[in-house]
Protein backbone atom coordinates (compact mmCIF):
# COMPACT_ATOMS: atom_id res chain seq x y z
CA MET A 1 94.78 -26.30 235.36
CA ARG A 2 96.13 -28.72 232.66
CA TRP A 3 98.59 -30.47 234.39
CA ASP A 4 97.28 -33.76 233.87
CA ASN A 5 99.53 -35.09 231.24
CA LEU A 6 102.45 -34.63 233.88
CA ARG A 7 100.53 -36.28 236.75
CA PRO A 8 102.41 -40.01 237.73
CA SER A 9 100.47 -42.67 236.72
CA GLY A 10 98.00 -43.58 239.75
CA ALA A 11 97.79 -40.12 240.91
CA ALA A 12 94.72 -38.98 242.40
CA GLU A 13 92.55 -36.77 240.27
CA PRO A 14 92.61 -33.15 241.11
CA GLY A 15 90.00 -32.02 243.72
CA PRO A 16 88.24 -28.67 243.33
CA ALA A 17 91.28 -26.45 243.94
CA PRO A 18 94.27 -28.65 242.50
CA ALA A 19 97.90 -27.84 243.11
CA LEU A 20 99.66 -26.32 240.69
CA PHE A 21 102.05 -28.90 240.28
CA PRO A 22 101.22 -32.92 240.51
CA GLU A 23 102.03 -34.91 242.85
CA GLY A 24 105.46 -36.04 243.46
CA ALA A 25 106.71 -33.33 241.39
CA VAL A 26 109.67 -31.54 243.13
CA ALA A 27 111.06 -27.99 242.70
CA ARG A 28 114.71 -27.11 242.50
CA THR A 29 116.66 -24.30 242.36
CA PHE A 30 121.22 -24.26 242.19
CA ASP A 31 122.96 -21.99 243.38
CA ALA A 32 125.51 -21.69 240.37
CA PRO A 33 126.10 -18.58 238.13
CA GLY A 34 124.46 -20.45 235.20
CA PHE A 35 121.34 -20.73 237.75
CA ARG A 36 120.48 -18.32 239.53
CA GLY A 37 117.15 -17.36 239.44
CA ILE A 38 115.81 -20.54 237.55
CA THR A 39 113.62 -22.93 239.52
CA PHE A 40 113.21 -26.41 237.91
CA TYR A 41 110.40 -28.08 238.36
CA GLU A 42 111.09 -32.29 237.77
CA VAL A 43 107.65 -34.20 236.94
CA ARG A 44 107.41 -37.53 235.69
CA ALA A 45 105.33 -37.18 232.55
CA ARG A 46 102.77 -39.65 231.08
CA SER A 47 103.97 -39.39 227.68
CA ILE A 48 106.61 -37.96 225.80
CA VAL A 49 106.19 -38.53 222.02
CA ASN A 50 103.20 -36.20 220.79
CA ARG A 51 101.40 -36.53 217.66
CA VAL A 52 100.98 -33.21 216.05
CA PRO A 53 97.51 -31.77 215.31
CA ALA A 54 96.71 -32.28 211.80
CA THR A 55 95.96 -28.62 211.14
CA SER A 56 99.63 -27.61 212.05
CA ARG A 57 101.84 -26.98 208.51
CA VAL A 58 104.81 -28.33 209.80
CA PRO A 59 106.74 -31.22 208.17
CA PHE A 60 106.91 -33.89 210.92
CA GLU A 61 104.11 -35.62 212.77
CA TYR A 62 105.59 -36.26 215.86
CA THR A 63 107.33 -34.24 218.56
CA ILE A 64 109.41 -34.71 222.15
CA ASN A 65 109.74 -31.83 224.11
CA PRO A 66 111.86 -32.98 227.23
CA TYR A 67 111.37 -29.32 228.65
CA ARG A 68 108.90 -26.71 228.90
CA GLY A 69 110.05 -22.92 229.43
CA CYS A 70 113.64 -21.99 228.27
CA THR A 71 116.30 -20.13 229.52
CA HIS A 72 117.48 -18.68 226.47
CA ALA A 73 114.58 -16.39 226.94
CA CYS A 74 114.30 -15.18 223.21
CA VAL A 75 111.77 -12.01 223.91
CA TYR A 76 110.31 -12.98 220.42
CA CYS A 77 110.01 -16.73 221.32
CA PHE A 78 106.72 -18.15 219.57
CA ALA A 79 106.04 -20.87 222.45
CA ARG A 80 105.75 -18.50 225.24
CA ASN A 81 101.57 -19.07 225.44
CA SER A 82 102.38 -23.04 226.25
CA HIS A 83 103.48 -21.39 229.66
CA SER A 84 100.04 -20.40 230.35
CA TYR A 85 98.49 -23.38 229.87
CA LEU A 86 100.10 -24.38 232.75
CA ASP A 87 99.04 -21.35 234.96
CA LEU A 88 102.10 -19.70 234.75
CA GLY A 89 103.29 -16.16 232.76
CA THR A 90 104.33 -15.83 229.13
CA GLY A 91 106.78 -13.66 230.39
CA ARG A 92 109.53 -14.02 232.85
CA ASP A 93 107.82 -17.25 234.29
CA PHE A 94 108.89 -18.80 230.87
CA ASP A 95 112.30 -17.74 231.24
CA SER A 96 113.10 -18.80 234.97
CA LYS A 97 110.28 -21.74 236.01
CA ILE A 98 111.40 -24.71 233.82
CA ILE A 99 109.27 -27.90 233.80
CA VAL A 100 111.57 -30.59 233.45
CA LYS A 101 110.42 -34.50 232.33
CA VAL A 102 112.77 -36.02 234.28
CA ASN A 103 111.41 -39.74 232.78
CA ALA A 104 111.75 -38.27 229.15
CA ALA A 105 114.47 -41.34 228.11
CA GLU A 106 112.72 -44.24 229.69
CA LEU A 107 109.19 -42.89 227.95
CA ALA A 108 110.69 -42.21 224.63
CA ARG A 109 112.06 -45.87 224.77
CA ARG A 110 109.12 -47.22 225.40
CA GLU A 111 106.70 -45.22 222.95
CA LEU A 112 109.16 -45.13 220.15
CA ALA A 113 108.24 -49.10 220.09
CA ALA A 114 104.47 -48.33 219.57
CA PRO A 115 102.90 -49.78 216.15
CA ARG A 116 101.83 -46.51 215.22
CA LEU A 117 105.71 -45.40 214.54
CA ARG A 118 107.49 -48.94 214.16
CA ALA A 119 104.88 -50.15 211.53
CA ALA A 120 104.33 -46.68 209.92
CA ASP A 121 105.68 -46.65 205.95
CA PRO A 122 107.54 -44.46 205.42
CA ARG A 123 108.92 -43.80 209.55
CA PRO A 124 107.47 -40.48 210.30
CA VAL A 125 110.14 -37.78 211.25
CA VAL A 126 109.74 -37.15 215.05
CA ALA A 127 111.06 -33.29 215.70
CA ILE A 128 113.15 -33.16 219.04
CA GLY A 129 112.37 -29.67 221.22
CA PRO A 130 110.68 -27.52 218.68
CA ASN A 131 108.60 -26.19 221.75
CA ALA A 132 111.18 -25.88 224.46
CA ASP A 133 114.84 -25.81 223.28
CA CYS A 134 116.30 -29.51 224.16
CA TYR A 135 119.94 -28.15 224.88
CA GLN A 136 118.93 -25.11 226.61
CA ARG A 137 121.38 -24.82 229.76
CA ALA A 138 119.23 -27.42 231.83
CA GLU A 139 120.59 -30.11 229.79
CA GLY A 140 123.71 -29.73 231.07
CA ARG A 141 122.87 -30.89 234.36
CA TYR A 142 119.53 -33.57 233.74
CA ARG A 143 121.21 -35.08 230.91
CA LEU A 144 118.22 -35.99 229.34
CA MET A 145 118.74 -35.88 225.79
CA PRO A 146 121.46 -38.96 225.81
CA GLY A 147 119.10 -41.12 226.43
CA ILE A 148 116.59 -39.98 224.27
CA LEU A 149 118.98 -40.33 221.55
CA ARG A 150 119.84 -44.03 222.35
CA ALA A 151 116.44 -44.53 222.61
CA LEU A 152 115.94 -43.17 218.53
CA ILE A 153 119.26 -45.31 217.78
CA ASP A 154 117.53 -48.51 219.00
CA ALA A 155 114.09 -47.69 217.07
CA ALA A 156 116.11 -47.10 214.20
CA GLN A 157 113.60 -43.56 214.52
CA PRO A 158 114.25 -40.47 211.79
CA PHE A 159 114.20 -37.15 213.62
CA GLY A 160 115.50 -33.51 213.52
CA ILE A 161 116.75 -31.23 215.80
CA LEU A 162 116.27 -27.54 215.97
CA THR A 163 118.51 -25.77 218.56
CA LYS A 164 120.35 -22.36 219.74
CA GLY A 165 122.58 -24.69 222.16
CA THR A 166 125.85 -25.38 221.39
CA LEU A 167 125.97 -28.60 224.30
CA ILE A 168 124.53 -30.49 221.31
CA LEU A 169 128.32 -30.99 220.42
CA ARG A 170 128.59 -33.08 223.93
CA ASP A 171 126.28 -35.83 221.60
CA ILE A 172 127.77 -35.54 218.42
CA ASP A 173 129.04 -39.20 219.14
CA LEU A 174 125.54 -40.40 219.60
CA LEU A 175 124.36 -38.51 216.37
CA ALA A 176 126.91 -39.53 214.24
CA GLU A 177 125.99 -43.28 215.55
CA ALA A 178 121.86 -42.34 214.68
CA ALA A 179 123.38 -41.24 211.19
CA GLU A 180 124.57 -44.98 210.51
CA VAL A 181 120.98 -46.61 210.80
CA THR A 182 118.34 -43.60 210.02
CA ARG A 183 117.47 -40.06 208.77
CA VAL A 184 118.64 -37.38 211.05
CA GLY A 185 119.38 -34.18 210.73
CA VAL A 186 119.98 -31.00 212.90
CA ASP A 187 119.16 -27.22 212.14
CA VAL A 188 120.62 -24.76 214.17
CA SER A 189 118.74 -21.04 214.84
CA VAL A 190 120.28 -18.12 213.60
CA GLY A 191 118.24 -15.26 212.53
CA PHE A 192 121.22 -12.68 212.64
CA THR A 193 124.70 -12.50 212.99
CA ASP A 194 125.10 -8.83 214.65
CA GLU A 195 126.11 -8.74 218.13
CA ARG A 196 124.73 -6.04 218.64
CA ALA A 197 121.23 -7.35 217.97
CA TRP A 198 121.56 -10.27 219.50
CA ARG A 199 122.34 -9.92 223.22
CA PRO A 200 119.08 -7.94 223.82
CA VAL A 201 116.77 -10.46 222.39
CA GLU A 202 118.05 -13.20 222.81
CA PRO A 203 120.08 -12.78 226.25
CA GLY A 204 120.70 -16.54 227.01
CA THR A 205 121.67 -17.94 224.26
CA PRO A 206 125.09 -18.75 222.68
CA SER A 207 126.68 -16.16 220.51
CA PRO A 208 125.51 -16.64 216.77
CA ARG A 209 129.12 -17.36 215.50
CA ALA A 210 128.88 -19.97 218.37
CA ARG A 211 126.40 -21.48 216.66
CA LEU A 212 127.74 -21.13 213.26
CA GLU A 213 130.58 -23.39 214.99
CA VAL A 214 127.87 -25.72 215.77
CA CYS A 215 126.78 -25.97 212.03
CA ALA A 216 130.45 -26.48 210.77
CA ARG A 217 131.40 -28.98 213.31
CA LEU A 218 128.08 -31.31 212.74
CA ASN A 219 128.86 -30.98 208.54
CA GLU A 220 132.60 -32.01 209.23
CA ARG A 221 131.21 -35.36 210.68
CA GLY A 222 128.96 -35.88 207.81
CA ILE A 223 125.63 -35.05 209.76
CA GLY A 224 123.91 -32.63 207.99
CA CYS A 225 123.06 -29.38 209.66
CA GLY A 226 121.41 -26.68 208.20
CA VAL A 227 120.36 -23.04 209.51
CA LEU A 228 116.63 -21.90 210.42
CA MET A 229 117.35 -18.04 209.44
CA ALA A 230 114.79 -17.01 212.04
CA PRO A 231 113.67 -14.78 212.73
CA ILE A 232 114.68 -12.11 210.84
CA LEU A 233 113.55 -9.11 212.36
CA PRO A 234 111.68 -5.90 210.45
CA TYR A 235 113.84 -2.78 210.70
CA LEU A 236 116.39 -4.01 213.22
CA THR A 237 118.01 -7.15 211.24
CA ASP A 238 116.30 -6.99 207.47
CA GLY A 239 118.37 -4.61 205.96
CA PRO A 240 120.02 -5.54 202.98
CA ARG A 241 123.79 -5.67 204.76
CA ALA A 242 122.66 -7.22 207.41
CA LEU A 243 120.89 -10.33 205.77
CA GLU A 244 124.18 -10.77 203.22
CA ALA A 245 126.54 -10.47 206.10
CA ALA A 246 123.95 -13.19 207.97
CA VAL A 247 123.95 -15.17 204.74
CA ARG A 248 127.92 -14.84 203.96
CA GLU A 249 128.56 -16.49 207.66
CA ILE A 250 126.15 -19.27 207.25
CA ALA A 251 127.52 -20.63 203.74
CA GLU A 252 130.62 -20.11 205.50
CA ALA A 253 129.47 -22.35 208.21
CA GLY A 254 129.08 -24.88 205.16
CA ALA A 255 125.28 -25.09 206.27
CA VAL A 256 123.45 -27.63 203.79
CA ARG A 257 120.15 -25.42 203.48
CA ILE A 258 119.09 -21.99 204.80
CA VAL A 259 115.44 -21.32 205.52
CA PRO A 260 114.33 -17.46 206.25
CA ILE A 261 111.24 -16.68 208.54
CA VAL A 262 110.47 -13.34 209.53
CA LEU A 263 109.56 -12.55 212.92
CA HIS A 264 105.59 -13.75 213.93
CA LEU A 265 103.95 -12.73 217.08
CA ARG A 266 101.40 -15.00 218.62
CA PRO A 267 100.15 -14.35 222.22
CA GLY A 268 102.17 -14.42 224.98
CA ALA A 269 104.83 -13.57 222.68
CA ARG A 270 103.71 -10.77 221.37
CA GLU A 271 102.71 -8.74 224.64
CA TRP A 272 106.39 -9.87 225.73
CA PHE A 273 108.00 -8.65 222.31
CA MET A 274 106.04 -5.46 222.60
CA ALA A 275 107.06 -4.36 225.87
CA TRP A 276 110.41 -4.94 225.31
CA LEU A 277 109.99 -3.19 221.67
CA SER A 278 108.67 -0.28 223.80
CA ARG A 279 111.30 -0.03 225.96
CA GLU A 280 114.32 -0.39 223.46
CA HIS A 281 113.36 0.84 220.33
CA PRO A 282 110.34 3.11 220.82
CA ARG A 283 110.14 4.70 217.37
CA LEU A 284 109.65 1.54 215.94
CA VAL A 285 106.24 0.59 217.57
CA PRO A 286 104.28 2.50 215.13
CA ARG A 287 106.01 0.89 212.24
CA TYR A 288 105.37 -3.05 214.29
CA LEU A 289 101.62 -1.97 214.34
CA GLU A 290 101.48 -1.51 210.79
CA LEU A 291 102.75 -4.86 210.29
CA TYR A 292 101.11 -6.43 213.05
CA GLY A 293 97.97 -4.81 213.72
CA ARG A 294 95.94 -7.61 212.04
CA GLY A 295 97.23 -10.53 213.30
CA ALA A 296 100.35 -12.78 214.09
CA TYR A 297 101.99 -12.53 211.13
CA ALA A 298 103.55 -9.65 208.83
CA PRO A 299 102.06 -8.94 205.38
CA ARG A 300 102.79 -11.73 202.86
CA ALA A 301 104.20 -9.53 200.26
CA TYR A 302 106.77 -8.58 202.95
CA GLN A 303 107.38 -11.86 204.07
CA GLU A 304 108.22 -12.93 200.34
CA ARG A 305 110.44 -9.70 199.67
CA VAL A 306 112.93 -11.04 202.11
CA ALA A 307 112.70 -14.71 201.83
CA ASP A 308 113.46 -13.80 198.07
CA GLN A 309 116.54 -12.00 199.04
CA VAL A 310 117.71 -14.82 201.23
CA ARG A 311 117.58 -17.08 198.24
CA ARG A 312 119.31 -14.91 195.96
CA LEU A 313 122.02 -14.20 198.31
CA ALA A 314 122.35 -18.24 199.09
CA GLU A 315 122.33 -18.90 195.37
CA ARG A 316 125.39 -16.39 195.46
CA TYR A 317 126.97 -17.82 198.73
CA GLY A 318 126.34 -21.35 196.98
CA ILE A 319 124.50 -22.60 200.74
CA GLY A 320 123.37 -26.51 199.65
CA ALA A 321 125.66 -26.88 196.65
CA ALA A 322 128.37 -29.00 198.46
CA ALA A 323 125.37 -31.41 199.66
CA ALA A 324 123.64 -31.42 196.66
CA ARG A 325 127.11 -32.04 194.61
CA ASP A 326 128.36 -34.71 197.23
CA GLY A 327 125.85 -36.09 199.21
CA VAL A 328 125.51 -35.47 203.04
CA ARG A 329 125.51 -38.75 205.37
CA THR A 330 121.88 -38.73 206.88
CA GLY A 331 121.06 -42.61 207.28
CA GLY A 332 122.80 -45.71 206.20
CA ARG A 333 126.59 -46.51 205.42
CA ALA A 334 125.92 -46.56 201.98
CA ALA A 335 123.91 -43.01 201.98
CA SER A 336 124.36 -40.61 199.59
CA ARG A 337 121.40 -37.94 199.55
CA ALA A 338 120.09 -34.65 200.87
CA ALA A 339 120.08 -33.86 204.94
CA ALA A 340 116.39 -35.23 206.36
CA PRO A 341 113.23 -32.93 206.32
CA LEU A 342 113.42 -31.19 209.87
CA PRO A 343 111.27 -28.81 212.27
CA SER A 344 112.31 -25.65 209.62
CA ALA A 345 112.52 -27.73 206.21
CA VAL A 346 109.27 -25.38 205.12
CA SER A 347 108.42 -23.07 201.96
CA PRO A 348 110.66 -19.44 203.13
CA ALA A 349 107.36 -18.06 202.97
CA GLU A 350 105.82 -20.35 205.16
CA GLN A 351 105.62 -19.79 208.87
CA LEU A 352 105.78 -22.60 211.31
CA THR A 353 102.47 -23.30 213.31
CA LEU A 354 102.54 -25.85 216.02
CA LEU A 355 100.67 -24.42 219.24
């Protein structure tokens, strides 16, 4: 069992056959349309600001994940395997058994004051929710993010958020306040805008257009918001028309940047996605086995070809041009520079590596 980091301070060490959940954990279900079939495990974590392994190729050093598991239920989600660390399933359990770190805000306030963060020069970027969306439906009930954002503001800690959740707009005033004292950036994840492709693979998410409205609203408030165009699904959303339609709508939303990432299938996600593909698109299974038969990533030549198409489309539609010309407020009242590096701010041909 790997629940030690969620065990309350002072709790006894687990015996030979430890319970699945730590002492003091509470399992709750709510009889509401948005939560039926979902179980929330409320735990008191020992820590919340976690350092990313040095081998991870991501542009941030620390993360805050107030939740584990995600009701967005994206069939391709790379974080699925993290549920296996808790002896939970990487399929349906990941979608319906959500770990809620109810003390996330108080831990964030304490740990953001640590010298490793306060004394660092430059101050490191903290990524909020890269493992499980911090603005998934559970946040509407537990409201952990306002306290976390207030702790980040008081510490003047640079941070970035990546989300598919429209609930982030609830906290737009806090994000604007944060942008006055530190580097702040947001990316929304929109891999494609075809709604026929959206619902089967991202059943618990707001629509792609609702997410692009989030991008537009944030940029209107001077909070630099880009789009992680991920994942691009081979043979499903990678055609020239699909890519152009997505990039055009992303541009219309005023995105300050766009980062395309082709689907990658790590253990946990691989099995769940391929089972879905065999049900919904059985004719594509041999093609996917050709692309992913030797590992989690599509061949580099394929990734680069798709990234190049997106880059040229982004240039055509002027994505990022307004931010470069006018400046986007990302910290301080006189700031006039491009948005802070975010979890998605990597080379388009690279793949994020976190777990």
